[in-house]
Amino acid sequence: MGGGVVTDTAGFAAAVYHRGVGVVNVPTTLLGMVDAAIGGKTGVNLPEGKNLVGAFWQPWAVVCDTDALATLPERELRSGRGEMAKYHFLTGDDLLALPLAERIAACVRIKAAVVAADEREDPTARAGRATLNYGHTLAHALESAGGYDLRHGEAVAVGLAYAAALARDLGRIGDDRVAYHHRVLADYGLAADLPAAADADALLTIMGRDKKAMGGLTFVLDGPSGVEVVPAVDPAAAAAALDRLSRAAA
């Protein structure tokens, strides 16, 4: 019972204790309800990066009591909206048009459908479960490098803006699609700026250790066929997009 860190840690403990015991997740944060507590991904962080030790272990049940959200500060709610924005880009659905409880249920349905088709994240599936990591490559690096001073959803919002910029630089999308990303993030009340203290070289190093990395830098990027996994991204292109995001924030 708790937020995403709690359910991730408890799920991992359940996966390895006695080679697996049952677990029921009761997420009490918006981020936990729409993402972290569902899907069976569990894990803990290492100094080298986020969620580098973990297991796939489906909970027996997930119980979301939306009344708990009334107890949360605005920043924690905003963090949850960072994950909601990700689902917006994955589907194009206007989740903000729905009442909150229906919005949460829609996010759960979207994630459940992806997980049902690719439960254990097949590394060869360009449009599989790994697409749920849209915006997360930079997000996880920002969290690790900054000592987790950013909430997860806040970092994801920056990661979504960066992924759009990188996709444009690689010729996958145009300026209008990048502008759309920024409009949606603004509608969700999310900032897209890289933190002023961010070290580009450190972020690139951490992104290279991302758990989905295959043959170099690997990102989930938008494109003509929608969001998909793109391996072996040119480090120079990744660095240039990060530099532009940094200069835009300045």
Tab-separated table of C-alpha atoms in Angstrom:
chain	number	residue	atom	x	y	z
A	1	MET	CA	0.000	0.000	0.000
A	2	GLY	CA	1.659	3.192	-1.171
A	3	GLY	CA	3.143	4.897	-4.188
A	4	GLY	CA	5.118	3.468	-7.078
A	5	VAL	CA	8.339	2.984	-5.116
A	6	VAL	CA	6.440	0.977	-2.504
A	7	THR	CA	4.588	-1.258	-4.950
A	8	ASP	CA	7.736	-1.786	-7.057
A	9	THR	CA	9.755	-2.791	-4.008
A	10	ALA	CA	7.041	-4.954	-2.471
A	11	GLY	CA	6.417	-6.628	-5.825
A	12	PHE	CA	10.102	-7.453	-6.199
A	13	ALA	CA	10.206	-8.871	-2.662
A	14	ALA	CA	7.140	-10.989	-3.464
A	15	ALA	CA	8.768	-12.231	-6.670
A	16	VAL	CA	11.927	-13.498	-4.968
A	17	TYR	CA	10.757	-14.530	-1.480
A	18	HIS	CA	10.236	-18.329	-1.433
A	19	ARG	CA	10.635	-18.082	-5.244
A	20	GLY	CA	7.400	-16.142	-5.397
A	21	VAL	CA	4.472	-15.316	-3.102
A	22	GLY	CA	1.234	-13.510	-3.809
A	23	VAL	CA	0.979	-9.739	-3.622
A	24	VAL	CA	-1.939	-7.309	-3.797
A	25	ASN	CA	-1.147	-3.715	-4.737
A	26	VAL	CA	-3.121	-0.840	-3.240
A	27	PRO	CA	-1.671	2.255	-4.936
A	28	THR	CA	-2.330	5.525	-3.104
A	29	THR	CA	-0.871	7.924	-5.685
A	30	LEU	CA	-2.146	8.878	-9.125
A	31	LEU	CA	1.055	7.612	-10.732
A	32	GLY	CA	0.707	4.286	-8.956
A	33	MET	CA	-2.905	3.913	-10.060
A	34	VAL	CA	-2.330	4.635	-13.743
A	35	ASP	CA	1.032	2.940	-14.193
A	36	ALA	CA	3.430	1.743	-11.507
A	37	ALA	CA	1.189	-0.697	-9.629
A	38	ILE	CA	-0.178	-2.461	-12.716
A	39	GLY	CA	1.465	-4.698	-15.298
A	40	GLY	CA	3.723	-6.831	-13.109
A	41	LYS	CA	7.018	-4.969	-13.563
A	42	THR	CA	8.856	-4.786	-10.259
A	43	GLY	CA	12.285	-3.468	-9.439
A	44	VAL	CA	14.697	-1.509	-7.297
A	45	ASN	CA	17.330	1.057	-8.183
A	46	LEU	CA	21.112	0.788	-8.239
A	47	PRO	CA	23.548	3.709	-8.063
A	48	GLU	CA	24.217	3.125	-11.779
A	49	GLY	CA	20.588	3.561	-12.825
A	50	LYS	CA	16.919	3.112	-12.141
A	51	ASN	CA	15.128	-0.252	-11.944
A	52	LEU	CA	18.218	-2.208	-12.966
A	53	VAL	CA	17.327	-5.100	-10.625
A	54	GLY	CA	13.834	-6.503	-10.908
A	55	ALA	CA	11.453	-9.224	-11.994
A	56	PHE	CA	8.182	-9.665	-13.827
A	57	TRP	CA	5.647	-10.658	-11.174
A	58	GLN	CA	1.939	-10.059	-11.662
A	59	PRO	CA	-0.044	-9.004	-8.581
A	60	TRP	CA	-3.084	-11.036	-7.625
A	61	ALA	CA	-5.086	-7.825	-7.686
A	62	VAL	CA	-4.721	-4.044	-7.847
A	63	VAL	CA	-7.153	-1.988	-5.781
A	64	CYS	CA	-7.427	1.723	-6.648
A	65	ASP	CA	-9.364	3.821	-4.146
A	66	THR	CA	-9.578	7.200	-5.848
A	67	ASP	CA	-10.629	8.873	-2.588
A	68	ALA	CA	-6.967	8.595	-1.570
A	69	LEU	CA	-6.082	11.146	-4.247
A	70	ALA	CA	-7.746	13.912	-2.205
A	71	THR	CA	-4.922	13.556	0.327
A	72	LEU	CA	-2.142	14.240	-2.192
A	73	PRO	CA	-0.283	17.531	-2.696
A	74	GLU	CA	-0.496	19.126	-6.134
A	75	ARG	CA	3.056	18.132	-7.059
A	76	GLU	CA	2.246	14.455	-6.535
A	77	LEU	CA	-0.861	14.768	-8.706
A	78	ARG	CA	1.197	16.525	-11.375
A	79	SER	CA	3.628	13.611	-11.316
A	80	GLY	CA	0.769	11.248	-12.096
A	81	ARG	CA	-0.307	13.459	-14.967
A	82	GLY	CA	3.157	12.949	-16.470
A	83	GLU	CA	2.358	9.267	-16.970
A	84	MET	CA	-1.144	10.142	-18.204
A	85	ALA	CA	0.383	12.379	-20.867
A	86	LYS	CA	2.450	9.417	-22.052
A	87	TYR	CA	-0.740	7.436	-22.663
A	88	HIS	CA	-2.151	10.401	-24.560
A	89	PHE	CA	0.748	10.174	-27.037
A	90	LEU	CA	0.539	6.386	-27.272
A	91	THR	CA	-3.128	6.455	-28.267
A	92	GLY	CA	-4.081	9.983	-29.278
A	93	ASP	CA	-7.038	9.730	-26.888
A	94	ASP	CA	-7.988	12.980	-25.129
A	95	LEU	CA	-7.865	11.610	-21.600
A	96	LEU	CA	-8.274	15.077	-20.095
A	97	ALA	CA	-11.810	15.180	-21.473
A	98	LEU	CA	-12.778	12.344	-19.090
A	99	PRO	CA	-13.715	12.584	-15.399
A	100	LEU	CA	-10.785	11.561	-13.206
A	101	ALA	CA	-12.022	8.070	-12.314
A	102	GLU	CA	-12.733	7.288	-15.984
A	103	ARG	CA	-9.348	8.724	-16.950
A	104	ILE	CA	-7.601	6.373	-14.521
A	105	ALA	CA	-9.617	3.427	-15.834
A	106	ALA	CA	-8.701	4.354	-19.420
A	107	CYS	CA	-4.992	4.395	-18.565
A	108	VAL	CA	-5.316	0.982	-16.914
A	109	ARG	CA	-7.085	-0.426	-19.988
A	110	ILE	CA	-4.395	0.943	-22.310
A	111	LYS	CA	-1.562	-0.517	-20.256
A	112	ALA	CA	-3.353	-3.829	-19.717
A	113	ALA	CA	-3.817	-4.286	-23.473
A	114	VAL	CA	-0.122	-3.631	-24.144
A	115	VAL	CA	1.017	-5.925	-21.323
A	116	ALA	CA	-1.348	-8.717	-22.389
A	117	ALA	CA	0.240	-8.685	-25.850
A	118	ASP	CA	3.852	-8.536	-24.605
A	119	GLU	CA	4.048	-9.313	-20.888
A	120	ARG	CA	7.832	-9.675	-20.584
A	121	GLU	CA	8.964	-6.973	-23.000
A	122	ASP	CA	10.242	-8.913	-25.990
A	123	PRO	CA	13.425	-7.035	-27.020
A	124	THR	CA	12.685	-7.703	-30.698
A	125	ALA	CA	9.192	-6.155	-30.547
A	126	ARG	CA	9.519	-2.589	-31.804
A	127	ALA	CA	5.899	-1.819	-30.905
A	128	GLY	CA	5.613	-4.011	-27.803
A	129	ARG	CA	5.636	-3.331	-24.085
A	130	ALA	CA	8.769	-1.208	-24.285
A	131	THR	CA	6.658	1.557	-25.868
A	132	LEU	CA	5.260	2.125	-22.368
A	133	ASN	CA	8.711	3.600	-21.676
A	134	TYR	CA	8.012	6.542	-23.977
A	135	GLY	CA	9.835	9.526	-22.487
A	136	HIS	CA	11.453	7.348	-19.837
A	137	THR	CA	15.012	7.028	-21.180
A	138	LEU	CA	15.881	10.614	-20.336
A	139	ALA	CA	13.459	10.597	-17.394
A	140	HIS	CA	15.276	7.766	-15.644
A	141	ALA	CA	18.630	9.441	-16.324
A	142	LEU	CA	17.376	12.716	-14.856
A	143	GLU	CA	16.139	10.908	-11.764
A	144	SER	CA	19.406	9.037	-11.268
A	145	ALA	CA	21.674	12.005	-11.949
A	146	GLY	CA	19.634	14.349	-9.782
A	147	GLY	CA	19.344	12.058	-6.791
A	148	TYR	CA	15.595	11.740	-7.415
A	149	ASP	CA	14.930	15.430	-6.769
A	150	LEU	CA	12.378	15.294	-9.615
A	151	ARG	CA	9.152	13.344	-9.228
A	152	HIS	CA	8.932	10.528	-11.761
A	153	GLY	CA	6.128	12.111	-13.791
A	154	GLU	CA	7.924	15.447	-13.861
A	155	ALA	CA	10.979	13.717	-15.319
A	156	VAL	CA	8.787	11.839	-17.820
A	157	ALA	CA	7.347	15.141	-19.073
A	158	VAL	CA	10.857	16.427	-19.847
A	159	GLY	CA	11.651	13.055	-21.421
A	160	LEU	CA	8.599	13.282	-23.687
A	161	ALA	CA	9.660	16.715	-24.938
A	162	TYR	CA	13.190	15.420	-25.525
A	163	ALA	CA	11.951	12.313	-27.357
A	164	ALA	CA	9.895	14.519	-29.676
A	165	ALA	CA	12.907	16.749	-30.398
A	166	LEU	CA	15.140	13.753	-31.078
A	167	ALA	CA	12.527	12.166	-33.353
A	168	ARG	CA	12.352	15.389	-35.362
A	169	ASP	CA	16.143	15.529	-35.675
A	170	LEU	CA	16.132	11.950	-36.970
A	171	GLY	CA	13.496	12.845	-39.583
A	172	ARG	CA	10.771	10.753	-37.992
A	173	ILE	CA	8.320	13.592	-37.264
A	174	GLY	CA	7.929	17.250	-38.206
A	175	ASP	CA	7.804	20.528	-36.312
A	176	ASP	CA	4.014	20.377	-36.022
A	177	ARG	CA	4.184	17.090	-34.131
A	178	VAL	CA	6.831	18.499	-31.781
A	179	ALA	CA	4.598	21.516	-31.139
A	180	TYR	CA	1.724	19.120	-30.426
A	181	HIS	CA	3.820	17.440	-27.729
A	182	HIS	CA	4.429	20.773	-26.050
A	183	ARG	CA	0.739	21.735	-26.242
A	184	VAL	CA	-0.350	18.469	-24.644
A	185	LEU	CA	2.244	18.762	-21.881
A	186	ALA	CA	1.034	22.302	-21.158
A	187	ASP	CA	-2.576	21.087	-21.062
A	188	TYR	CA	-1.538	18.525	-18.447
A	189	GLY	CA	0.142	21.284	-16.418
A	190	LEU	CA	3.619	19.864	-17.031
A	191	ALA	CA	6.944	21.626	-17.589
A	192	ALA	CA	9.105	20.454	-20.496
A	193	ASP	CA	12.322	22.216	-19.527
A	194	LEU	CA	15.569	20.448	-18.723
A	195	PRO	CA	16.657	21.275	-15.142
A	196	ALA	CA	19.292	24.022	-15.103
A	197	ALA	CA	21.759	21.868	-13.170
A	198	ALA	CA	21.536	18.906	-15.586
A	199	ASP	CA	24.882	17.626	-16.908
A	200	ALA	CA	24.452	16.525	-20.537
A	201	ASP	CA	27.480	14.211	-20.543
A	202	ALA	CA	26.338	12.468	-17.361
A	203	LEU	CA	22.815	12.066	-18.747
A	204	LEU	CA	24.108	10.510	-21.991
A	205	THR	CA	26.245	8.057	-20.017
A	206	ILE	CA	23.297	6.987	-17.865
A	207	MET	CA	20.998	6.697	-20.903
A	208	GLY	CA	23.540	4.313	-22.420
A	209	ARG	CA	22.989	2.012	-19.431
A	210	ASP	CA	19.200	2.050	-19.800
A	211	LYS	CA	17.750	-1.425	-19.310
A	212	LYS	CA	16.250	-1.523	-22.821
A	213	ALA	CA	19.505	-0.464	-24.512
A	214	MET	CA	20.389	-2.672	-27.490
A	215	GLY	CA	23.569	-2.042	-29.468
A	216	GLY	CA	24.079	1.459	-28.085
A	217	LEU	CA	21.582	4.171	-27.263
A	218	THR	CA	17.996	2.961	-27.549
A	219	PHE	CA	14.962	5.237	-27.395
A	220	VAL	CA	11.215	4.971	-27.735
A	221	LEU	CA	10.366	7.549	-30.404
A	222	ASP	CA	7.372	8.851	-32.276
A	223	GLY	CA	7.256	8.330	-36.032
A	224	PRO	CA	5.111	7.699	-39.107
A	225	SER	CA	3.850	4.395	-37.676
A	226	GLY	CA	3.397	5.764	-34.162
A	227	VAL	CA	5.555	5.283	-31.099
A	228	GLU	CA	8.118	2.463	-31.367
A	229	VAL	CA	11.503	1.307	-30.088
A	230	VAL	CA	14.450	2.703	-32.062
A	231	PRO	CA	17.822	1.036	-31.307
A	232	ALA	CA	21.343	2.211	-32.186
A	233	VAL	CA	20.586	5.939	-32.161
A	234	ASP	CA	23.584	8.072	-33.137
A	235	PRO	CA	25.085	9.467	-29.890
A	236	ALA	CA	25.830	12.750	-31.681
A	237	ALA	CA	22.143	13.165	-32.529
A	238	ALA	CA	21.125	12.337	-28.962
A	239	ALA	CA	23.642	14.869	-27.620
A	240	ALA	CA	22.546	17.579	-30.056
A	241	ALA	CA	18.869	17.203	-29.102
A	242	LEU	CA	19.813	17.342	-25.426
A	243	ASP	CA	21.864	20.475	-26.017
A	244	ARG	CA	18.950	22.203	-27.768
A	245	LEU	CA	16.617	21.273	-24.919
A	246	SER	CA	19.136	22.702	-22.460
A	247	ARG	CA	19.474	25.960	-24.397
A	248	ALA	CA	15.685	26.273	-24.698
A	249	ALA	CA	15.402	25.994	-20.904
A	250	ALA	CA	18.045	28.696	-20.467
